[in-house]
């Protein structure tokens, strides 16, 4: 008997896409495939590529995608109001792709809401797992906000781009084309680059594992360049939108136990006088599952 799908999440990264279908009988099906956008300006070619990606959801959905109750599509691209890609820094060939209308051929009976960052769906999952209605979920390079148990600012209205909040003047150029975005300072790549500069040698991605617990100065400085920037962005969002808690996630945070305490250590000096820092919720953990699926 074919299982009836319940919900489907599609997480499109720079080079790969991960699909995860949670079925009504409690089982989960996962699939992944490489993302390719052909060269050339032809819009119809890009459109065919996107439709081909969507066609691959039939496998994790048990061949019955129309039985889905909901679909979440997370894209690392900037979308216009109609769901057309207006900028995709890692995949310039994808600009102009209509992500809004293409899914209707695969999911004719449900509303598909593309989200321009890959953190929206994990934020929703983390909020559900933590039992919080309005948490802020900042990842190490992006994040999402949930208000009233739904993504803020709402389906079809794009999403918050916490990773692209500008946290200082000047600074390094971000993949979005601006300077000094949170992502440009706090991403794993930026932290790695800072560690190499401060350490005076090439440091591997996880080369901070040993020096960080011992508070070796260059390693601590490299880490605090990231956690301080994240704390600044969190404080700005907290002042504007008043989330009810903080869920810090990301594979990097899970791999470095010093990460979350370091972020929390910056908050008291950034918070407005007379106010308490945003409380930390239960540790975020769903993102690790998304990360594993994305590496297929
Ligand atoms: Zn940016």
mmCIF file of C-alpha atoms and ligand atoms in Angstrom:
data_model
loop_
_atom_site.group_PDB
_atom_site.id
_atom_site.type_symbol
_atom_site.label_atom_id
_atom_site.label_comp_id
_atom_site.label_asym_id
_atom_site.label_seq_id
_atom_site.Cartn_x
_atom_site.Cartn_y
_atom_site.Cartn_z
ATOM 1 C CA UNK A 1 0.000 0.000 0.000
ATOM 2 C CA UNK A 2 1.302 3.473 -0.835
ATOM 3 C CA UNK A 3 1.916 5.622 2.241
ATOM 4 C CA UNK A 4 0.064 8.953 2.284
ATOM 5 C CA UNK A 5 2.490 11.893 2.622
ATOM 6 C CA UNK A 6 1.711 14.572 5.157
ATOM 7 C CA UNK A 7 4.313 17.305 4.812
ATOM 8 C CA UNK A 8 7.270 17.869 2.516
ATOM 9 C CA UNK A 9 10.307 20.078 3.035
ATOM 10 C CA UNK A 10 12.620 20.941 0.143
ATOM 11 C CA UNK A 11 15.915 22.563 1.148
ATOM 12 C CA UNK A 12 17.823 23.837 -1.889
ATOM 13 C CA UNK A 13 21.463 24.700 -1.251
ATOM 14 C CA UNK A 14 24.173 26.084 -3.491
ATOM 15 C CA UNK A 15 25.003 22.703 -4.999
ATOM 16 C CA UNK A 16 22.530 20.185 -3.551
ATOM 17 C CA UNK A 17 18.898 19.874 -2.605
ATOM 18 C CA UNK A 18 17.511 17.768 0.238
ATOM 19 C CA UNK A 19 13.935 16.503 0.398
ATOM 20 C CA UNK A 20 12.264 15.183 3.522
ATOM 21 C CA UNK A 21 8.679 13.914 3.538
ATOM 22 C CA UNK A 22 6.975 13.284 6.887
ATOM 23 C CA UNK A 23 4.224 10.772 6.175
ATOM 24 C CA UNK A 24 0.912 10.389 7.950
ATOM 25 C CA UNK A 25 1.907 6.964 9.295
ATOM 26 C CA UNK A 26 4.889 8.488 11.131
ATOM 27 C CA UNK A 27 7.581 7.355 8.727
ATOM 28 C CA UNK A 28 9.999 9.734 7.052
ATOM 29 C CA UNK A 29 11.381 9.548 3.535
ATOM 30 C CA UNK A 30 14.443 11.484 2.477
ATOM 31 C CA UNK A 31 16.102 12.081 -0.856
ATOM 32 C CA UNK A 32 18.717 14.402 -2.248
ATOM 33 C CA UNK A 33 20.060 15.429 -5.613
ATOM 34 C CA UNK A 34 22.616 17.773 -7.087
ATOM 35 C CA UNK A 35 21.379 21.186 -8.140
ATOM 36 C CA UNK A 36 22.428 22.223 -11.605
ATOM 37 C CA UNK A 37 21.459 25.378 -13.450
ATOM 38 C CA UNK A 38 22.502 25.313 -17.082
ATOM 39 C CA UNK A 39 24.514 28.191 -18.557
ATOM 40 C CA UNK A 40 22.993 30.718 -20.888
ATOM 41 C CA UNK A 41 20.332 33.388 -20.605
ATOM 42 C CA UNK A 42 17.434 31.287 -21.854
ATOM 43 C CA UNK A 43 14.681 31.602 -19.278
ATOM 44 C CA UNK A 44 12.797 28.539 -20.496
ATOM 45 C CA UNK A 45 15.897 26.410 -19.899
ATOM 46 C CA UNK A 46 16.096 27.551 -16.257
ATOM 47 C CA UNK A 47 12.405 26.936 -15.886
ATOM 48 C CA UNK A 48 12.726 23.397 -17.189
ATOM 49 C CA UNK A 49 15.559 22.786 -14.702
ATOM 50 C CA UNK A 50 13.400 23.915 -11.784
ATOM 51 C CA UNK A 51 10.467 21.774 -12.921
ATOM 52 C CA UNK A 52 12.835 18.812 -13.257
ATOM 53 C CA UNK A 53 13.951 19.314 -9.631
ATOM 54 C CA UNK A 54 10.367 19.413 -8.466
ATOM 55 C CA UNK A 55 9.598 16.282 -10.440
ATOM 56 C CA UNK A 56 12.061 14.422 -8.219
ATOM 57 C CA UNK A 57 9.754 14.872 -5.209
ATOM 58 C CA UNK A 58 7.575 12.063 -6.503
ATOM 59 C CA UNK A 59 9.989 9.494 -5.117
ATOM 60 C CA UNK A 60 10.041 10.646 -1.446
ATOM 61 C CA UNK A 61 6.296 11.315 -1.645
ATOM 62 C CA UNK A 62 5.522 7.728 -2.558
ATOM 63 C CA UNK A 63 4.476 8.802 -6.059
ATOM 64 C CA UNK A 64 1.509 10.793 -4.738
ATOM 65 C CA UNK A 65 2.586 14.438 -4.327
ATOM 66 C CA UNK A 66 -1.000 15.689 -4.578
ATOM 67 C CA UNK A 67 -1.747 14.027 -1.210
ATOM 68 C CA UNK A 68 0.600 16.404 0.607
ATOM 69 C CA UNK A 69 -0.898 18.683 3.224
ATOM 70 C CA UNK A 70 1.896 21.248 2.973
ATOM 71 C CA UNK A 71 5.152 21.970 1.206
ATOM 72 C CA UNK A 72 8.010 24.196 2.294
ATOM 73 C CA UNK A 73 10.646 25.216 -0.242
ATOM 74 C CA UNK A 74 13.779 26.905 1.131
ATOM 75 C CA UNK A 75 15.927 28.649 -1.467
ATOM 76 C CA UNK A 76 19.281 30.478 -1.080
ATOM 77 C CA UNK A 77 18.087 33.098 -3.542
ATOM 78 C CA UNK A 78 16.292 36.427 -3.416
ATOM 79 C CA UNK A 79 12.738 36.259 -4.721
ATOM 80 C CA UNK A 80 10.450 38.987 -5.969
ATOM 81 C CA UNK A 81 6.858 39.223 -4.788
ATOM 82 C CA UNK A 82 5.661 36.881 -7.558
ATOM 83 C CA UNK A 83 8.231 34.219 -6.664
ATOM 84 C CA UNK A 84 10.669 35.028 -9.490
ATOM 85 C CA UNK A 85 14.373 34.814 -8.577
ATOM 86 C CA UNK A 86 15.821 38.336 -8.681
ATOM 87 C CA UNK A 87 19.299 37.390 -7.404
ATOM 88 C CA UNK A 88 21.049 34.112 -6.738
ATOM 89 C CA UNK A 89 24.697 34.970 -5.944
ATOM 90 C CA UNK A 90 25.975 31.383 -6.003
ATOM 91 C CA UNK A 91 23.986 30.546 -9.144
ATOM 92 C CA UNK A 92 23.738 33.605 -11.406
ATOM 93 C CA UNK A 93 22.217 31.397 -14.102
ATOM 94 C CA UNK A 94 19.180 30.893 -11.887
ATOM 95 C CA UNK A 95 18.154 34.567 -11.964
ATOM 96 C CA UNK A 96 14.769 34.957 -13.626
ATOM 97 C CA UNK A 97 13.563 31.458 -12.709
ATOM 98 C CA UNK A 98 9.896 31.515 -11.775
ATOM 99 C CA UNK A 99 9.742 29.547 -8.531
ATOM 100 C CA UNK A 100 6.262 30.810 -7.777
ATOM 101 C CA UNK A 101 4.291 29.311 -10.625
ATOM 102 C CA UNK A 102 6.400 26.268 -11.509
ATOM 103 C CA UNK A 103 5.371 24.172 -8.448
ATOM 104 C CA UNK A 104 1.692 24.412 -9.351
ATOM 105 C CA UNK A 105 2.134 21.767 -12.023
ATOM 106 C CA UNK A 106 3.400 19.322 -9.376
ATOM 107 C CA UNK A 107 1.201 20.452 -6.445
ATOM 108 C CA UNK A 108 -1.989 21.707 -8.137
ATOM 109 C CA UNK A 109 -4.213 21.633 -5.049
ATOM 110 C CA UNK A 110 -2.020 23.238 -2.395
ATOM 111 C CA UNK A 111 -0.355 26.571 -1.901
ATOM 112 C CA UNK A 112 3.408 26.477 -2.304
ATOM 113 C CA UNK A 113 5.302 29.252 -0.518
ATOM 114 C CA UNK A 114 8.932 29.627 -1.593
ATOM 115 C CA UNK A 115 11.193 31.043 1.140
ATOM 116 C CA UNK A 116 14.387 32.871 0.195
ATOM 117 C CA UNK A 117 16.595 31.524 2.955
ATOM 118 C CA UNK A 118 17.304 27.970 3.968
ATOM 119 C CA UNK A 119 16.733 28.824 7.653
ATOM 120 C CA UNK A 120 12.972 29.401 7.523
ATOM 121 C CA UNK A 121 11.935 25.769 7.614
ATOM 122 C CA UNK A 122 14.485 24.792 10.312
ATOM 123 C CA UNK A 123 13.286 27.759 12.391
ATOM 124 C CA UNK A 124 9.739 26.451 12.219
ATOM 125 C CA UNK A 125 10.898 22.943 13.145
ATOM 126 C CA UNK A 126 12.943 24.241 16.073
ATOM 127 C CA UNK A 127 10.008 26.323 17.362
ATOM 128 C CA UNK A 128 7.755 23.274 17.218
ATOM 129 C CA UNK A 129 10.316 21.070 18.987
ATOM 130 C CA UNK A 130 11.017 23.669 21.700
ATOM 131 C CA UNK A 131 7.300 24.369 22.251
ATOM 132 C CA UNK A 132 7.797 28.121 21.829
ATOM 133 C CA UNK A 133 5.338 30.177 19.746
ATOM 134 C CA UNK A 134 7.596 33.163 18.989
ATOM 135 C CA UNK A 135 11.292 32.217 19.041
ATOM 136 C CA UNK A 136 14.182 33.748 17.152
ATOM 137 C CA UNK A 137 16.366 31.085 15.569
ATOM 138 C CA UNK A 138 19.648 32.591 14.457
ATOM 139 C CA UNK A 139 21.975 30.119 12.792
ATOM 140 C CA UNK A 140 25.671 30.783 12.452
ATOM 141 C CA UNK A 141 25.172 32.443 9.062
ATOM 142 C CA UNK A 142 21.420 33.003 8.779
ATOM 143 C CA UNK A 143 18.263 32.414 10.739
ATOM 144 C CA UNK A 144 14.537 32.761 11.016
ATOM 145 C CA UNK A 145 11.837 34.126 13.281
ATOM 146 C CA UNK A 146 8.568 32.427 14.175
ATOM 147 C CA UNK A 147 5.620 34.492 15.412
ATOM 148 C CA UNK A 148 2.447 32.768 16.532
ATOM 149 C CA UNK A 149 3.856 29.416 15.385
ATOM 150 C CA UNK A 150 4.172 30.566 11.736
ATOM 151 C CA UNK A 151 7.203 32.003 9.926
ATOM 152 C CA UNK A 152 7.499 35.786 10.143
ATOM 153 C CA UNK A 153 6.512 37.881 8.203
ATOM 154 C CA UNK A 154 4.193 35.252 6.691
ATOM 155 C CA UNK A 155 3.853 32.977 3.692
ATOM 156 C CA UNK A 156 4.292 34.705 0.357
ATOM 157 C CA UNK A 157 5.937 37.738 2.003
ATOM 158 C CA UNK A 158 9.521 36.546 1.736
ATOM 159 C CA UNK A 159 11.224 36.178 5.104
ATOM 160 C CA UNK A 160 13.545 37.895 7.526
ATOM 161 C CA UNK A 161 17.132 37.834 6.330
ATOM 162 C CA UNK A 162 18.927 37.855 9.644
ATOM 163 C CA UNK A 163 22.094 36.650 7.964
ATOM 164 C CA UNK A 164 22.143 39.865 5.951
ATOM 165 C CA UNK A 165 21.579 42.316 8.791
ATOM 166 C CA UNK A 166 24.437 44.829 8.580
ATOM 167 C CA UNK A 167 26.269 44.729 11.910
ATOM 168 C CA UNK A 168 29.059 47.237 11.306
ATOM 169 C CA UNK A 169 30.107 49.900 8.823
ATOM 170 C CA UNK A 170 32.559 48.867 6.115
ATOM 171 C CA UNK A 171 33.886 45.350 6.459
ATOM 172 C CA UNK A 172 34.108 42.447 4.086
ATOM 173 C CA UNK A 173 31.810 42.056 1.130
ATOM 174 C CA UNK A 174 29.033 39.513 1.570
ATOM 175 C CA UNK A 175 27.760 37.109 -1.109
ATOM 176 C CA UNK A 176 24.689 39.372 -1.401
ATOM 177 C CA UNK A 177 26.922 42.183 -2.683
ATOM 178 C CA UNK A 178 26.810 44.418 0.384
ATOM 179 C CA UNK A 179 29.420 44.841 3.081
ATOM 180 C CA UNK A 180 29.515 43.762 6.738
ATOM 181 C CA UNK A 181 26.428 41.561 6.767
ATOM 182 C CA UNK A 182 26.193 39.155 9.696
ATOM 183 C CA UNK A 183 26.867 36.281 7.311
ATOM 184 C CA UNK A 184 30.046 37.942 6.080
ATOM 185 C CA UNK A 185 31.374 38.017 9.654
ATOM 186 C CA UNK A 186 29.776 34.997 11.294
ATOM 187 C CA UNK A 187 29.643 32.283 8.651
ATOM 188 C CA UNK A 188 31.904 29.274 8.966
ATOM 189 C CA UNK A 189 33.904 30.478 5.983
ATOM 190 C CA UNK A 190 34.436 33.925 7.530
ATOM 191 C CA UNK A 191 35.459 32.411 10.870
ATOM 192 C CA UNK A 192 37.881 30.082 9.164
ATOM 193 C CA UNK A 193 39.424 32.976 7.250
ATOM 194 C CA UNK A 194 39.770 35.006 10.462
ATOM 195 C CA UNK A 195 41.382 32.057 12.273
ATOM 196 C CA UNK A 196 43.965 31.687 9.499
ATOM 197 C CA UNK A 197 44.804 35.411 9.683
ATOM 198 C CA UNK A 198 44.996 35.591 13.472
ATOM 199 C CA UNK A 199 46.695 32.221 13.930
ATOM 200 C CA UNK A 200 49.375 33.019 11.363
ATOM 201 C CA UNK A 201 48.904 29.674 9.633
ATOM 202 C CA UNK A 202 46.375 27.747 7.608
ATOM 203 C CA UNK A 203 43.814 26.412 10.066
ATOM 204 C CA UNK A 204 41.421 23.674 9.005
ATOM 205 C CA UNK A 205 37.692 24.216 9.411
ATOM 206 C CA UNK A 206 37.667 22.299 12.681
ATOM 207 C CA UNK A 207 41.174 23.430 13.615
ATOM 208 C CA UNK A 208 39.630 25.492 16.426
ATOM 209 C CA UNK A 209 38.483 22.400 18.299
ATOM 210 C CA UNK A 210 41.605 22.092 20.433
ATOM 211 C CA UNK A 211 42.710 25.721 20.995
ATOM 212 C CA UNK A 212 39.240 27.065 21.818
ATOM 213 C CA UNK A 213 38.666 25.161 25.098
ATOM 214 C CA UNK A 214 42.132 26.315 26.229
ATOM 215 C CA UNK A 215 41.297 29.959 25.444
ATOM 216 C CA UNK A 216 44.246 30.334 23.065
ATOM 217 C CA UNK A 217 44.007 34.073 22.197
ATOM 218 C CA UNK A 218 43.942 33.854 18.373
ATOM 219 C CA UNK A 219 41.324 31.105 18.448
ATOM 220 C CA UNK A 220 39.149 32.953 20.979
ATOM 221 C CA UNK A 221 39.396 36.153 18.919
ATOM 222 C CA UNK A 222 38.442 34.309 15.739
ATOM 223 C CA UNK A 223 35.429 32.792 17.476
ATOM 224 C CA UNK A 224 34.351 36.017 19.182
ATOM 225 C CA UNK A 225 34.388 37.881 15.873
ATOM 226 C CA UNK A 226 31.571 35.541 14.961
ATOM 227 C CA UNK A 227 29.673 35.289 18.234
ATOM 228 C CA UNK A 228 29.855 39.045 18.877
ATOM 229 C CA UNK A 229 28.389 39.787 15.436
ATOM 230 C CA UNK A 230 25.640 37.240 16.020
ATOM 231 C CA UNK A 231 24.830 38.777 19.419
ATOM 232 C CA UNK A 232 24.606 42.247 17.810
ATOM 233 C CA UNK A 233 22.158 41.001 15.171
ATOM 234 C CA UNK A 234 20.086 39.149 17.789
ATOM 235 C CA UNK A 235 19.865 42.297 19.913
ATOM 236 C CA UNK A 236 18.689 44.357 16.935
ATOM 237 C CA UNK A 237 15.967 41.867 15.998
ATOM 238 C CA UNK A 238 14.914 41.542 19.650
ATOM 239 C CA UNK A 239 14.421 45.311 19.884
ATOM 240 C CA UNK A 240 12.223 45.380 16.784
ATOM 241 C CA UNK A 241 10.140 42.238 17.012
ATOM 242 C CA UNK A 242 10.290 41.015 20.629
ATOM 243 C CA UNK A 243 10.652 37.242 20.190
ATOM 244 C CA UNK A 244 9.938 35.149 23.300
ATOM 245 C CA UNK A 245 13.212 33.233 23.306
ATOM 246 C CA UNK A 246 16.419 32.434 21.530
ATOM 247 C CA UNK A 247 17.196 29.101 19.871
ATOM 248 C CA UNK A 248 20.758 29.000 18.611
ATOM 249 C CA UNK A 249 21.410 26.277 16.091
ATOM 250 C CA UNK A 250 23.613 25.225 13.238
ATOM 251 C CA UNK A 251 26.057 22.384 12.872
ATOM 252 C CA UNK A 252 28.946 24.632 13.901
ATOM 253 C CA UNK A 253 27.215 25.544 17.165
ATOM 254 C CA UNK A 254 26.628 21.855 17.834
ATOM 255 C CA UNK A 255 30.286 21.041 17.195
ATOM 256 C CA UNK A 256 31.741 23.796 19.385
ATOM 257 C CA UNK A 257 30.379 23.863 22.970
ATOM 258 C CA UNK A 258 31.931 27.314 23.496
ATOM 259 C CA UNK A 259 29.780 28.851 20.753
ATOM 260 C CA UNK A 260 26.438 29.367 22.527
ATOM 261 C CA UNK A 261 27.932 30.570 25.877
ATOM 262 C CA UNK A 262 30.047 33.056 23.938
ATOM 263 C CA UNK A 263 26.976 34.530 22.172
ATOM 264 C CA UNK A 264 25.078 34.704 25.462
ATOM 265 C CA UNK A 265 28.077 36.396 27.077
ATOM 266 C CA UNK A 266 27.801 39.353 24.694
ATOM 267 C CA UNK A 267 24.067 39.929 25.185
ATOM 268 C CA UNK A 268 24.079 41.643 28.634
ATOM 269 C CA UNK A 269 26.387 44.413 27.416
ATOM 270 C CA UNK A 270 24.295 44.975 24.263
ATOM 271 C CA UNK A 271 20.815 44.933 25.773
ATOM 272 C CA UNK A 272 19.057 48.217 26.496
ATOM 273 C CA UNK A 273 19.522 49.505 30.040
ATOM 274 C CA UNK A 274 16.920 48.118 32.414
ATOM 275 C CA UNK A 275 15.980 45.208 30.156
ATOM 276 C CA UNK A 276 16.929 41.548 30.503
ATOM 277 C CA UNK A 277 18.690 39.706 27.646
ATOM 278 C CA UNK A 278 16.544 37.416 25.526
ATOM 279 C CA UNK A 279 16.190 34.052 27.336
ATOM 280 C CA UNK A 280 17.828 31.044 25.759
ATOM 281 C CA UNK A 281 15.428 28.227 24.943
ATOM 282 C CA UNK A 282 16.139 24.524 24.752
ATOM 283 C CA UNK A 283 19.136 23.744 22.572
ATOM 284 C CA UNK A 284 18.309 23.728 18.890
ATOM 285 C CA UNK A 285 18.932 20.348 17.350
ATOM 286 C CA UNK A 286 16.755 19.891 14.260
ATOM 287 C CA UNK A 287 19.257 21.725 12.084
ATOM 288 C CA UNK A 288 21.704 18.821 12.407
ATOM 289 C CA UNK A 289 19.189 16.576 10.690
ATOM 290 C CA UNK A 290 18.703 19.078 7.879
ATOM 291 C CA UNK A 291 22.462 19.335 7.536
ATOM 292 C CA UNK A 292 22.881 15.595 7.207
ATOM 293 C CA UNK A 293 20.167 15.386 4.561
ATOM 294 C CA UNK A 294 21.796 18.197 2.613
ATOM 295 C CA UNK A 295 25.101 16.367 2.392
ATOM 296 C CA UNK A 296 23.690 13.488 0.387
HETATM 297 ZN ZN1 LIG B 1 24.679 39.917 2.862
#
